């Protein structure tokens, strides 16, 4: 049970004390300082790529447990405000460390994906997520494979949902991606590949045709 | 209950200053948690849940010329200016809950579900507004959200929890057991607020028992302060920003400390009489056709 908890939530990268705190939170949220827990989670997600990819899962569960046990949403409230603080400081974060910036985008998209409100995505996150993706589509970011990779991964995961929430912005985003693909000098071939794939992916209604899938994902037989 | 004065529009706010800025009231510790969901510490001055609800209204008085609310192409209705994501999501949750309830309610009306229950609870009131015809349903989201928050406020109590555990729905008797006011019925602001008030008062009968020797056992009157605060949007306002978080949530025992609320049923009944609430209650029972819980 303990082990699966670690794997499910990827909390192995936390120190033991924090792991215990998180496990306690999942069992008895009213016994911990949820504001502190939310801060710990957000801070850690900036440092740990693997965690940021799946942090939404543990957050979602904490929210559910808290709602069931105490009918409150303290954790979610604090988590979102923490997220907002980081969002407002994203440009500084990016300057300081592209990796942290990429982790942040991964994290916020993950939260958008997992944390639903009455079965709908949180409206308040839609524009901030778009803002992040737009930033990733800027010229200077396209030159970093890391950022391009992050961009396409997030679009794969939540692109369809995002488009439903705001189609216009998605259109504009893809205009940028087309421009980037066509005009951006200095793009690595990997970046071009990633961009081409996401263009086809969306054009196919957020899925790849069989032949395209073959092209991009099959092992190449020499 | 008849009201000579109807509020001019639904969002008319009371400006009764004597009711704002109350300190901690006797009943504040019966509330499990505050506006933002934080568990409330014992000595926390009571703050209202309506700061969010009233935000839309508050910002009408905002000094700068920004509109109080705006509609974006994506949102289906007005969006009040919430500074932080945390509060915004709380609003979203209430809004989507209200919309879902509305759909459900409409379906129930159209399915004719209400007819039998209406006949049982009706005592011949001629108030035509109480019939659940869809055209006469309250649909203004601002109003519905405000009402939902008031309801949440009442359901967010230990008394309510104990009540619903003790008395299952099918055993509830009108007049004896409190019923949640039906937010979809058309009522004036005053009528609604009064129903909520009385509902909350009745719920106090299920407050957890108090220890012997506590000061609160010596109450002579029901303290309606806590209920009055519902009307004041200004008092003890909780800014949705940073400072609301209650780190004491970590101490958070869900159970109210033993020496907090009093309010055994007998006390409540006695004091109700002292306040002529019986009279009000009778009137409300006649006219109130709450169909929800």
GROMACS .gro file of C-alpha atoms in nm:
model
  515
    1UNK     CA    1   0.000   0.000   0.000
    2UNK     CA    2   0.277   0.235   0.093
    3UNK     CA    3   0.466   0.156  -0.221
    4UNK     CA    4   0.177   0.203  -0.454
    5UNK     CA    5   0.109   0.533  -0.288
    6UNK     CA    6   0.460   0.642  -0.376
    7UNK     CA    7   0.424   0.530  -0.731
    8UNK     CA    8   0.081   0.668  -0.784
    9UNK     CA    9   0.181   1.010  -0.673
   10UNK     CA   10   0.548   1.010  -0.755
   11UNK     CA   11   0.631   1.138  -0.413
   12UNK     CA   12   0.954   0.946  -0.382
   13UNK     CA   13   1.144   1.259  -0.458
   14UNK     CA   14   1.019   1.429  -0.147
   15UNK     CA   15   1.212   1.387   0.174
   16UNK     CA   16   1.070   1.135   0.418
   17UNK     CA   17   0.917   1.390   0.648
   18UNK     CA   18   0.728   1.548   0.366
   19UNK     CA   19   0.618   1.214   0.231
   20UNK     CA   20   0.467   1.141   0.569
   21UNK     CA   21   0.298   1.477   0.570
   22UNK     CA   22   0.144   1.407   0.233
   23UNK     CA   23   0.025   1.066   0.334
   24UNK     CA   24  -0.131   1.210   0.645
   25UNK     CA   25  -0.297   1.476   0.436
   26UNK     CA   26  -0.457   1.212   0.223
   27UNK     CA   27  -0.595   1.033   0.522
   28UNK     CA   28  -0.690   1.319   0.750
   29UNK     CA   29  -0.675   1.658   0.584
   30UNK     CA   30  -0.812   1.847   0.880
   31UNK     CA   31  -0.513   1.746   1.088
   32UNK     CA   32  -0.260   1.927   0.873
   33UNK     CA   33  -0.192   2.279   0.765
   34UNK     CA   34  -0.335   2.265   0.417
   35UNK     CA   35  -0.196   2.598   0.319
   36UNK     CA   36   0.150   2.471   0.399
   37UNK     CA   37   0.088   2.149   0.208
   38UNK     CA   38  -0.024   2.335  -0.100
   39UNK     CA   39   0.285   2.551  -0.090
   40UNK     CA   40   0.508   2.247  -0.052
   41UNK     CA   41   0.347   2.081  -0.349
   42UNK     CA   42   0.374   2.383  -0.575
   43UNK     CA   43   0.734   2.452  -0.479
   44UNK     CA   44   0.833   2.093  -0.531
   45UNK     CA   45   0.666   2.074  -0.868
   46UNK     CA   46   0.897   2.346  -0.993
   47UNK     CA   47   1.198   2.139  -0.904
   48UNK     CA   48   1.094   1.794  -1.007
   49UNK     CA   49   0.989   1.732  -1.362
   50UNK     CA   50   0.855   1.385  -1.297
   51UNK     CA   51   0.643   1.510  -1.014
   52UNK     CA   52   0.508   1.807  -1.205
   53UNK     CA   53   0.380   1.573  -1.473
   54UNK     CA   54   0.152   1.391  -1.234
   55UNK     CA   55   0.107   1.624  -0.941
   56UNK     CA   56  -0.249   1.687  -1.046
   57UNK     CA   57  -0.334   1.341  -0.934
   58UNK     CA   58  -0.236   1.385  -0.572
   59UNK     CA   59  -0.387   1.731  -0.564
   60UNK     CA   60  -0.712   1.600  -0.698
   61UNK     CA   61  -0.724   1.334  -0.430
   62UNK     CA   62  -0.647   1.574  -0.151
   63UNK     CA   63  -0.928   1.798  -0.272
   64UNK     CA   64  -1.168   1.506  -0.278
   65UNK     CA   65  -1.074   1.376   0.063
   66UNK     CA   66  -1.105   1.720   0.214
   67UNK     CA   67  -1.444   1.772   0.056
   68UNK     CA   68  -1.567   1.438   0.179
   69UNK     CA   69  -1.436   1.469   0.532
   70UNK     CA   70  -1.484   1.832   0.613
   71UNK     CA   71  -1.692   1.973   0.327
   72UNK     CA   72  -1.434   2.242   0.277
   73UNK     CA   73  -1.195   2.343   0.004
   74UNK     CA   74  -0.908   2.502   0.188
   75UNK     CA   75  -0.646   2.305   0.001
   76UNK     CA   76  -0.779   2.391  -0.340
   77UNK     CA   77  -0.816   2.755  -0.246
   78UNK     CA   78  -0.456   2.778  -0.134
   79UNK     CA   79  -0.323   2.567  -0.417
   80UNK     CA   80  -0.479   2.794  -0.673
   81UNK     CA   81  -0.354   3.109  -0.513
   82UNK     CA   82  -0.006   2.964  -0.494
   83UNK     CA   83  -0.034   2.873  -0.857
   84UNK     CA   84  -0.142   3.226  -0.932
   85UNK     CA   85   0.155   3.376  -0.753
   86UNK     CA   86   0.386   3.162  -0.959
   87UNK     CA   87   0.199   3.252  -1.274
   88UNK     CA   88   0.246   3.619  -1.212
   89UNK     CA   89   0.616   3.560  -1.163
   90UNK     CA   90   0.658   3.333  -1.462
   91UNK     CA   91   0.878   3.559  -1.667
   92UNK     CA   92   1.126   3.590  -1.382
   93UNK     CA   93   1.111   3.216  -1.332
   94UNK     CA   94   1.190   3.159  -1.695
   95UNK     CA   95   1.484   3.396  -1.682
   96UNK     CA   96   1.614   3.227  -1.372
   97UNK     CA   97   1.568   2.874  -1.495
   98UNK     CA   98   1.406   2.746  -1.807
   99UNK     CA   99   1.365   2.411  -1.640
  100UNK     CA  100   1.162   2.557  -1.357
  101UNK     CA  101   0.950   2.742  -1.607
  102UNK     CA  102   0.887   2.425  -1.801
  103UNK     CA  103   0.800   2.245  -1.480
  104UNK     CA  104   0.556   2.517  -1.393
  105UNK     CA  105   0.376   2.494  -1.724
  106UNK     CA  106   0.363   2.118  -1.693
  107UNK     CA  107   0.222   2.153  -1.345
  108UNK     CA  108  -0.045   2.407  -1.421
  109UNK     CA  109  -0.160   2.208  -1.722
  110UNK     CA  110  -0.171   1.899  -1.509
  111UNK     CA  111  -0.386   2.074  -1.254
  112UNK     CA  112  -0.613   2.196  -1.530
  113UNK     CA  113  -0.645   1.840  -1.648
  114UNK     CA  114  -0.711   1.675  -1.315
  115UNK     CA  115  -0.886   1.929  -1.099
  116UNK     CA  116  -1.238   1.963  -1.220
  117UNK     CA  117  -1.518   2.157  -1.065
  118UNK     CA  118  -1.854   1.987  -1.098
  119UNK     CA  119  -1.701   1.785  -1.378
  120UNK     CA  120  -1.589   2.086  -1.571
  121UNK     CA  121  -1.242   2.228  -1.607
  122UNK     CA  122  -1.172   2.535  -1.398
  123UNK     CA  123  -1.260   2.837  -1.606
  124UNK     CA  124  -1.022   3.057  -1.419
  125UNK     CA  125  -0.724   2.858  -1.545
  126UNK     CA  126  -0.810   2.870  -1.914
  127UNK     CA  127  -0.653   3.201  -2.000
  128UNK     CA  128  -0.347   3.154  -1.779
  129UNK     CA  129  -0.280   2.818  -1.943
  130UNK     CA  130  -0.314   2.975  -2.283
  131UNK     CA  131  -0.082   3.253  -2.176
  132UNK     CA  132   0.178   2.996  -2.084
  133UNK     CA  133   0.143   2.812  -2.411
  134UNK     CA  134   0.160   3.133  -2.607
  135UNK     CA  135   0.480   3.215  -2.426
  136UNK     CA  136   0.621   2.880  -2.526
  137UNK     CA  137   0.536   2.958  -2.886
  138UNK     CA  138   0.744   3.274  -2.889
  139UNK     CA  139   1.056   3.285  -3.098
  140UNK     CA  140   1.304   3.264  -2.814
  141UNK     CA  141   1.127   2.965  -2.660
  142UNK     CA  142   1.099   2.780  -2.989
  143UNK     CA  143   1.476   2.776  -3.003
  144UNK     CA  144   1.480   2.560  -2.688
  145UNK     CA  145   1.394   2.203  -2.756
  146UNK     CA  146   1.293   2.170  -2.395
  147UNK     CA  147   1.026   2.433  -2.431
  148UNK     CA  148   0.900   2.303  -2.764
  149UNK     CA  149   0.875   1.959  -2.615
  150UNK     CA  150   0.679   2.093  -2.320
  151UNK     CA  151   0.448   2.282  -2.552
  152UNK     CA  152   0.356   1.985  -2.766
  153UNK     CA  153   0.322   1.749  -2.471
  154UNK     CA  154   0.075   1.983  -2.303
  155UNK     CA  155  -0.120   2.028  -2.622
  156UNK     CA  156  -0.145   1.654  -2.656
  157UNK     CA  157  -0.280   1.622  -2.305
  158UNK     CA  158  -0.518   1.913  -2.276
  159UNK     CA  159  -0.539   2.071  -2.620
  160UNK     CA  160  -0.880   1.937  -2.697
  161UNK     CA  161  -1.027   2.051  -2.367
  162UNK     CA  162  -0.867   2.391  -2.401
  163UNK     CA  163  -1.002   2.435  -2.747
  164UNK     CA  164  -1.353   2.367  -2.623
  165UNK     CA  165  -1.314   2.636  -2.361
  166UNK     CA  166  -1.177   2.892  -2.605
  167UNK     CA  167  -1.145   2.806  -2.971
  168UNK     CA  168  -1.028   3.147  -3.083
  169UNK     CA  169  -0.717   3.145  -2.874
  170UNK     CA  170  -0.632   2.796  -2.991
  171UNK     CA  171  -0.657   2.915  -3.349
  172UNK     CA  172  -0.422   3.200  -3.275
  173UNK     CA  173  -0.182   2.972  -3.097
  174UNK     CA  174  -0.164   2.745  -3.397
  175UNK     CA  175  -0.107   3.042  -3.624
  176UNK     CA  176   0.202   3.104  -3.415
  177UNK     CA  177   0.304   2.743  -3.443
  178UNK     CA  178   0.270   2.743  -3.818
  179UNK     CA  179   0.472   3.061  -3.840
  180UNK     CA  180   0.731   2.918  -3.611
  181UNK     CA  181   0.758   2.600  -3.809
  182UNK     CA  182   0.788   2.780  -4.137
  183UNK     CA  183   0.983   3.090  -4.052
  184UNK     CA  184   1.179   3.041  -3.738
  185UNK     CA  185   1.545   3.019  -3.814
  186UNK     CA  186   1.762   2.805  -3.600
  187UNK     CA  187   1.501   2.548  -3.508
  188UNK     CA  188   1.649   2.210  -3.442
  189UNK     CA  189   1.521   1.929  -3.658
  190UNK     CA  190   1.368   1.771  -3.349
  191UNK     CA  191   1.178   2.089  -3.279
  192UNK     CA  192   1.054   2.100  -3.635
  193UNK     CA  193   0.945   1.741  -3.607
  194UNK     CA  194   0.756   1.812  -3.286
  195UNK     CA  195   0.584   2.112  -3.436
  196UNK     CA  196   0.486   1.933  -3.753
  197UNK     CA  197   0.343   1.647  -3.553
  198UNK     CA  198   0.130   1.874  -3.335
  199UNK     CA  199   0.005   2.059  -3.641
  200UNK     CA  200  -0.110   1.734  -3.794
  201UNK     CA  201  -0.245   1.615  -3.464
  202UNK     CA  202  -0.476   1.908  -3.423
  203UNK     CA  203  -0.569   1.912  -3.789
  204UNK     CA  204  -0.682   1.554  -3.742
  205UNK     CA  205  -0.921   1.658  -3.466
  206UNK     CA  206  -0.670   1.596  -3.189
  207UNK     CA  207  -0.565   1.258  -3.312
  208UNK     CA  208  -0.322   1.130  -3.567
  209UNK     CA  209  -0.426   0.934  -3.867
  210UNK     CA  210  -0.285   0.585  -3.882
  211UNK     CA  211  -0.036   0.671  -4.148
  212UNK     CA  212   0.080   0.981  -3.963
  213UNK     CA  213   0.112   0.779  -3.648
  214UNK     CA  214   0.322   0.531  -3.839
  215UNK     CA  215   0.541   0.807  -3.964
  216UNK     CA  216   0.605   0.972  -3.632
  217UNK     CA  217   0.604   0.685  -3.391
  218UNK     CA  218   0.714   0.371  -3.561
  219UNK     CA  219   1.060   0.237  -3.532
  220UNK     CA  220   1.242   0.310  -3.849
  221UNK     CA  221   1.361  -0.005  -4.016
  222UNK     CA  222   1.683   0.065  -4.195
  223UNK     CA  223  -4.576   3.691   0.559
  224UNK     CA  224  -4.677   4.013   0.397
  225UNK     CA  225  -4.434   4.291   0.343
  226UNK     CA  226  -4.542   4.640   0.282
  227UNK     CA  227  -4.209   4.737   0.144
  228UNK     CA  228  -4.050   4.541  -0.132
  229UNK     CA  229  -3.691   4.594  -0.208
  230UNK     CA  230  -3.643   4.791  -0.522
  231UNK     CA  231  -3.440   4.526  -0.685
  232UNK     CA  232  -3.300   4.203  -0.575
  233UNK     CA  233  -2.957   4.327  -0.498
  234UNK     CA  234  -3.067   4.603  -0.270
  235UNK     CA  235  -2.836   4.588   0.021
  236UNK     CA  236  -2.920   4.674   0.373
  237UNK     CA  237  -2.736   4.969   0.506
  238UNK     CA  238  -2.827   4.912   0.863
  239UNK     CA  239  -2.501   5.001   1.027
  240UNK     CA  240  -2.601   4.875   1.366
  241UNK     CA  241  -2.588   4.530   1.227
  242UNK     CA  242  -2.248   4.542   1.080
  243UNK     CA  243  -1.921   4.480   1.249
  244UNK     CA  244  -2.045   4.258   1.519
  245UNK     CA  245  -1.786   4.087   1.725
  246UNK     CA  246  -1.788   3.716   1.782
  247UNK     CA  247  -2.136   3.605   1.856
  248UNK     CA  248  -2.259   3.318   2.058
  249UNK     CA  249  -2.339   3.121   1.757
  250UNK     CA  250  -2.025   3.176   1.556
  251UNK     CA  251  -1.864   2.870   1.702
  252UNK     CA  252  -2.147   2.661   1.575
  253UNK     CA  253  -2.016   2.726   1.232
  254UNK     CA  254  -1.766   2.470   1.125
  255UNK     CA  255  -1.583   2.682   0.883
  256UNK     CA  256  -1.565   3.027   0.745
  257UNK     CA  257  -1.624   3.179   0.410
  258UNK     CA  258  -1.328   3.034   0.233
  259UNK     CA  259  -1.362   2.696   0.386
  260UNK     CA  260  -1.109   2.745   0.659
  261UNK     CA  261  -1.197   2.586   0.986
  262UNK     CA  262  -1.272   2.862   1.226
  263UNK     CA  263  -1.074   2.917   1.539
  264UNK     CA  264  -1.264   2.972   1.858
  265UNK     CA  265  -1.209   3.339   1.891
  266UNK     CA  266  -1.242   3.432   1.531
  267UNK     CA  267  -1.478   3.722   1.476
  268UNK     CA  268  -1.755   3.600   1.262
  269UNK     CA  269  -1.726   3.700   0.904
  270UNK     CA  270  -1.982   3.656   0.642
  271UNK     CA  271  -1.980   3.433   0.347
  272UNK     CA  272  -2.127   3.705   0.140
  273UNK     CA  273  -1.822   3.898   0.062
  274UNK     CA  274  -1.779   3.691  -0.245
  275UNK     CA  275  -2.144   3.705  -0.324
  276UNK     CA  276  -2.157   4.073  -0.273
  277UNK     CA  277  -1.843   4.136  -0.465
  278UNK     CA  278  -2.040   4.190  -0.776
  279UNK     CA  279  -2.255   4.436  -0.592
  280UNK     CA  280  -1.968   4.592  -0.402
  281UNK     CA  281  -1.778   4.671  -0.713
  282UNK     CA  282  -2.071   4.874  -0.836
  283UNK     CA  283  -1.951   5.126  -0.586
  284UNK     CA  284  -1.594   5.092  -0.695
  285UNK     CA  285  -1.424   5.428  -0.728
  286UNK     CA  286  -1.281   5.375  -1.068
  287UNK     CA  287  -1.495   5.347  -1.373
  288UNK     CA  288  -1.444   4.982  -1.442
  289UNK     CA  289  -1.761   4.786  -1.491
  290UNK     CA  290  -1.865   4.579  -1.195
  291UNK     CA  291  -1.890   4.273  -1.404
  292UNK     CA  292  -1.810   4.177  -1.755
  293UNK     CA  293  -1.899   3.904  -1.993
  294UNK     CA  294  -1.642   3.727  -2.196
  295UNK     CA  295  -1.733   3.529  -2.502
  296UNK     CA  296  -1.652   3.212  -2.319
  297UNK     CA  297  -1.843   3.272  -2.002
  298UNK     CA  298  -2.213   3.231  -2.026
  299UNK     CA  299  -2.287   3.504  -1.778
  300UNK     CA  300  -2.142   3.803  -1.598
  301UNK     CA  301  -1.812   3.749  -1.429
  302UNK     CA  302  -1.747   3.952  -1.121
  303UNK     CA  303  -1.403   4.086  -1.062
  304UNK     CA  304  -1.238   3.833  -0.838
  305UNK     CA  305  -0.876   3.907  -0.776
  306UNK     CA  306  -0.763   3.560  -0.694
  307UNK     CA  307  -0.802   3.224  -0.848
  308UNK     CA  308  -0.897   3.060  -0.522
  309UNK     CA  309  -1.205   3.272  -0.476
  310UNK     CA  310  -1.287   3.259  -0.843
  311UNK     CA  311  -1.306   2.883  -0.835
  312UNK     CA  312  -1.525   2.891  -0.527
  313UNK     CA  313  -1.761   3.112  -0.725
  314UNK     CA  314  -1.744   2.882  -1.024
  315UNK     CA  315  -1.832   2.591  -0.809
  316UNK     CA  316  -2.139   2.760  -0.672
  317UNK     CA  317  -2.238   2.887  -1.013
  318UNK     CA  318  -2.211   2.551  -1.183
  319UNK     CA  319  -2.389   2.391  -0.891
  320UNK     CA  320  -2.670   2.640  -0.923
  321UNK     CA  321  -2.699   2.577  -1.296
  322UNK     CA  322  -2.709   2.207  -1.245
  323UNK     CA  323  -2.974   2.247  -0.975
  324UNK     CA  324  -3.173   2.465  -1.210
  325UNK     CA  325  -3.179   2.200  -1.479
  326UNK     CA  326  -3.281   1.940  -1.229
  327UNK     CA  327  -3.551   2.162  -1.087
  328UNK     CA  328  -3.692   2.243  -1.427
  329UNK     CA  329  -3.708   1.877  -1.513
  330UNK     CA  330  -3.885   1.802  -1.190
  331UNK     CA  331  -4.144   2.067  -1.246
  332UNK     CA  332  -4.209   1.954  -1.598
  333UNK     CA  333  -4.239   1.600  -1.478
  334UNK     CA  334  -4.507   1.714  -1.241
  335UNK     CA  335  -4.317   1.584  -0.941
  336UNK     CA  336  -4.428   1.862  -0.722
  337UNK     CA  337  -4.799   1.831  -0.741
  338UNK     CA  338  -4.848   1.586  -0.462
  339UNK     CA  339  -4.605   1.740  -0.222
  340UNK     CA  340  -4.747   2.083  -0.285
  341UNK     CA  341  -5.091   1.969  -0.183
  342UNK     CA  342  -4.960   1.822   0.137
  343UNK     CA  343  -4.773   2.126   0.255
  344UNK     CA  344  -5.002   2.393   0.127
  345UNK     CA  345  -5.236   2.532   0.382
  346UNK     CA  346  -5.450   2.727   0.150
  347UNK     CA  347  -5.228   3.023   0.100
  348UNK     CA  348  -5.343   3.235  -0.185
  349UNK     CA  349  -4.997   3.346  -0.269
  350UNK     CA  350  -4.983   3.254  -0.632
  351UNK     CA  351  -4.612   3.306  -0.645
  352UNK     CA  352  -4.562   2.985  -0.459
  353UNK     CA  353  -4.677   2.759  -0.735
  354UNK     CA  354  -4.379   2.614  -0.916
  355UNK     CA  355  -4.464   2.716  -1.266
  356UNK     CA  356  -4.142   2.734  -1.467
  357UNK     CA  357  -4.221   3.083  -1.589
  358UNK     CA  358  -4.229   3.203  -1.232
  359UNK     CA  359  -3.904   3.048  -1.136
  360UNK     CA  360  -3.618   3.256  -1.009
  361UNK     CA  361  -3.349   3.243  -1.275
  362UNK     CA  362  -3.128   3.539  -1.202
  363UNK     CA  363  -2.789   3.385  -1.137
  364UNK     CA  364  -2.673   3.662  -0.912
  365UNK     CA  365  -2.973   3.607  -0.689
  366UNK     CA  366  -2.947   3.231  -0.702
  367UNK     CA  367  -2.582   3.237  -0.611
  368UNK     CA  368  -2.642   3.466  -0.321
  369UNK     CA  369  -2.922   3.243  -0.197
  370UNK     CA  370  -2.710   2.933  -0.245
  371UNK     CA  371  -2.438   3.083  -0.034
  372UNK     CA  372  -2.682   3.161   0.240
  373UNK     CA  373  -2.803   2.804   0.225
  374UNK     CA  374  -2.449   2.671   0.228
  375UNK     CA  375  -2.383   2.882   0.530
  376UNK     CA  376  -2.662   2.712   0.714
  377UNK     CA  377  -2.579   2.365   0.593
  378UNK     CA  378  -2.221   2.417   0.693
  379UNK     CA  379  -2.302   2.371   1.060
  380UNK     CA  380  -2.282   2.090   1.303
  381UNK     CA  381  -2.646   2.146   1.381
  382UNK     CA  382  -2.737   2.072   1.023
  383UNK     CA  383  -2.523   1.762   1.012
  384UNK     CA  384  -2.683   1.634   1.328
  385UNK     CA  385  -3.028   1.720   1.200
  386UNK     CA  386  -2.999   1.531   0.876
  387UNK     CA  387  -2.859   1.231   1.053
  388UNK     CA  388  -3.132   1.232   1.310
  389UNK     CA  389  -3.431   1.298   1.091
  390UNK     CA  390  -3.438   1.135   0.749
  391UNK     CA  391  -3.633   1.320   0.485
  392UNK     CA  392  -3.932   1.096   0.479
  393UNK     CA  393  -3.986   1.141   0.851
  394UNK     CA  394  -3.991   1.514   0.841
  395UNK     CA  395  -4.301   1.691   0.950
  396UNK     CA  396  -4.384   2.038   0.830
  397UNK     CA  397  -4.384   2.293   1.107
  398UNK     CA  398  -4.168   2.086   1.335
  399UNK     CA  399  -3.871   2.009   1.118
  400UNK     CA  400  -3.685   2.287   0.942
  401UNK     CA  401  -3.693   2.285   0.563
  402UNK     CA  402  -3.437   2.449   0.348
  403UNK     CA  403  -3.596   2.741   0.164
  404UNK     CA  404  -3.638   2.680  -0.206
  405UNK     CA  405  -3.405   2.912  -0.388
  406UNK     CA  406  -3.591   2.880  -0.716
  407UNK     CA  407  -3.912   3.031  -0.593
  408UNK     CA  408  -3.979   3.395  -0.648
  409UNK     CA  409  -3.953   3.583  -0.324
  410UNK     CA  410  -3.868   3.936  -0.239
  411UNK     CA  411  -3.530   3.990  -0.087
  412UNK     CA  412  -3.677   4.050   0.254
  413UNK     CA  413  -3.900   3.750   0.240
  414UNK     CA  414  -3.612   3.528   0.145
  415UNK     CA  415  -3.380   3.665   0.409
  416UNK     CA  416  -3.648   3.615   0.668
  417UNK     CA  417  -3.701   3.255   0.565
  418UNK     CA  418  -3.333   3.190   0.591
  419UNK     CA  419  -3.323   3.353   0.930
  420UNK     CA  420  -3.601   3.142   1.064
  421UNK     CA  421  -3.461   2.827   0.909
  422UNK     CA  422  -3.130   2.892   1.082
  423UNK     CA  423  -3.303   2.956   1.410
  424UNK     CA  424  -3.491   2.632   1.386
  425UNK     CA  425  -3.174   2.445   1.302
  426UNK     CA  426  -3.018   2.562   1.625
  427UNK     CA  427  -3.236   2.312   1.801
  428UNK     CA  428  -2.986   2.052   1.685
  429UNK     CA  429  -2.679   2.229   1.808
  430UNK     CA  430  -2.440   2.006   1.992
  431UNK     CA  431  -2.503   2.008   2.366
  432UNK     CA  432  -2.304   2.237   2.586
  433UNK     CA  433  -2.110   2.152   2.899
  434UNK     CA  434  -2.251   2.229   3.239
  435UNK     CA  435  -2.148   2.555   3.391
  436UNK     CA  436  -2.076   2.730   3.068
  437UNK     CA  437  -2.162   3.096   3.042
  438UNK     CA  438  -2.370   3.029   2.740
  439UNK     CA  439  -2.623   2.831   2.928
  440UNK     CA  440  -2.735   3.148   3.090
  441UNK     CA  441  -2.870   3.302   2.777
  442UNK     CA  442  -3.202   3.463   2.805
  443UNK     CA  443  -3.249   3.550   2.447
  444UNK     CA  444  -3.166   3.392   2.123
  445UNK     CA  445  -2.882   3.587   1.986
  446UNK     CA  446  -2.989   3.687   1.642
  447UNK     CA  447  -2.666   3.869   1.582
  448UNK     CA  448  -2.530   3.583   1.390
  449UNK     CA  449  -2.836   3.578   1.177
  450UNK     CA  450  -2.845   3.951   1.128
  451UNK     CA  451  -2.501   3.940   0.986
  452UNK     CA  452  -2.639   3.770   0.684
  453UNK     CA  453  -2.791   4.098   0.592
  454UNK     CA  454  -2.483   4.303   0.633
  455UNK     CA  455  -2.244   4.258   0.349
  456UNK     CA  456  -1.995   4.498   0.499
  457UNK     CA  457  -1.922   4.380   0.844
  458UNK     CA  458  -1.612   4.176   0.906
  459UNK     CA  459  -1.550   4.150   0.542
  460UNK     CA  460  -1.305   3.889   0.443
  461UNK     CA  461  -1.085   4.005   0.167
  462UNK     CA  462  -1.049   3.725  -0.075
  463UNK     CA  463  -0.683   3.793  -0.102
  464UNK     CA  464  -0.399   3.671   0.100
  465UNK     CA  465  -0.484   3.701   0.461
  466UNK     CA  466  -0.785   3.481   0.487
  467UNK     CA  467  -0.602   3.158   0.524
  468UNK     CA  468  -0.637   3.022   0.867
  469UNK     CA  469  -0.329   2.833   0.966
  470UNK     CA  470  -0.520   2.718   1.268
  471UNK     CA  471  -0.698   2.485   1.036
  472UNK     CA  472  -0.419   2.255   1.130
  473UNK     CA  473  -0.557   2.234   1.477
  474UNK     CA  474  -0.878   2.173   1.303
  475UNK     CA  475  -1.088   1.943   1.502
  476UNK     CA  476  -1.413   1.908   1.327
  477UNK     CA  477  -1.597   1.888   1.650
  478UNK     CA  478  -1.697   2.206   1.819
  479UNK     CA  479  -1.544   2.235   2.163
  480UNK     CA  480  -1.771   2.121   2.434
  481UNK     CA  481  -1.827   2.454   2.597
  482UNK     CA  482  -1.951   2.636   2.293
  483UNK     CA  483  -2.303   2.655   2.171
  484UNK     CA  484  -2.592   2.604   2.394
  485UNK     CA  485  -2.935   2.561   2.256
  486UNK     CA  486  -3.114   2.256   2.380
  487UNK     CA  487  -3.453   2.233   2.222
  488UNK     CA  488  -3.633   2.340   2.533
  489UNK     CA  489  -3.437   2.659   2.562
  490UNK     CA  490  -3.498   2.738   2.202
  491UNK     CA  491  -3.868   2.691   2.233
  492UNK     CA  492  -3.891   2.911   2.538
  493UNK     CA  493  -3.697   3.192   2.390
  494UNK     CA  494  -3.884   3.169   2.066
  495UNK     CA  495  -4.200   3.240   2.252
  496UNK     CA  496  -4.038   3.534   2.421
  497UNK     CA  497  -3.971   3.682   2.084
  498UNK     CA  498  -4.303   3.617   1.934
  499UNK     CA  499  -4.127   3.416   1.676
  500UNK     CA  500  -4.407   3.169   1.702
  501UNK     CA  501  -4.622   3.418   1.528
  502UNK     CA  502  -4.366   3.465   1.257
  503UNK     CA  503  -4.317   3.096   1.227
  504UNK     CA  504  -4.685   3.035   1.179
  505UNK     CA  505  -4.700   3.290   0.905
  506UNK     CA  506  -4.395   3.147   0.739
  507UNK     CA  507  -4.531   2.797   0.753
  508UNK     CA  508  -4.838   2.912   0.574
  509UNK     CA  509  -4.661   3.087   0.299
  510UNK     CA  510  -4.345   2.894   0.269
  511UNK     CA  511  -4.358   2.613   0.026
  512UNK     CA  512  -4.005   2.498   0.044
  513UNK     CA  513  -3.969   2.194  -0.159
  514UNK     CA  514  -3.606   2.134  -0.129
  515UNK     CA  515  -3.468   1.984   0.184
   0.00000   0.00000   0.00000
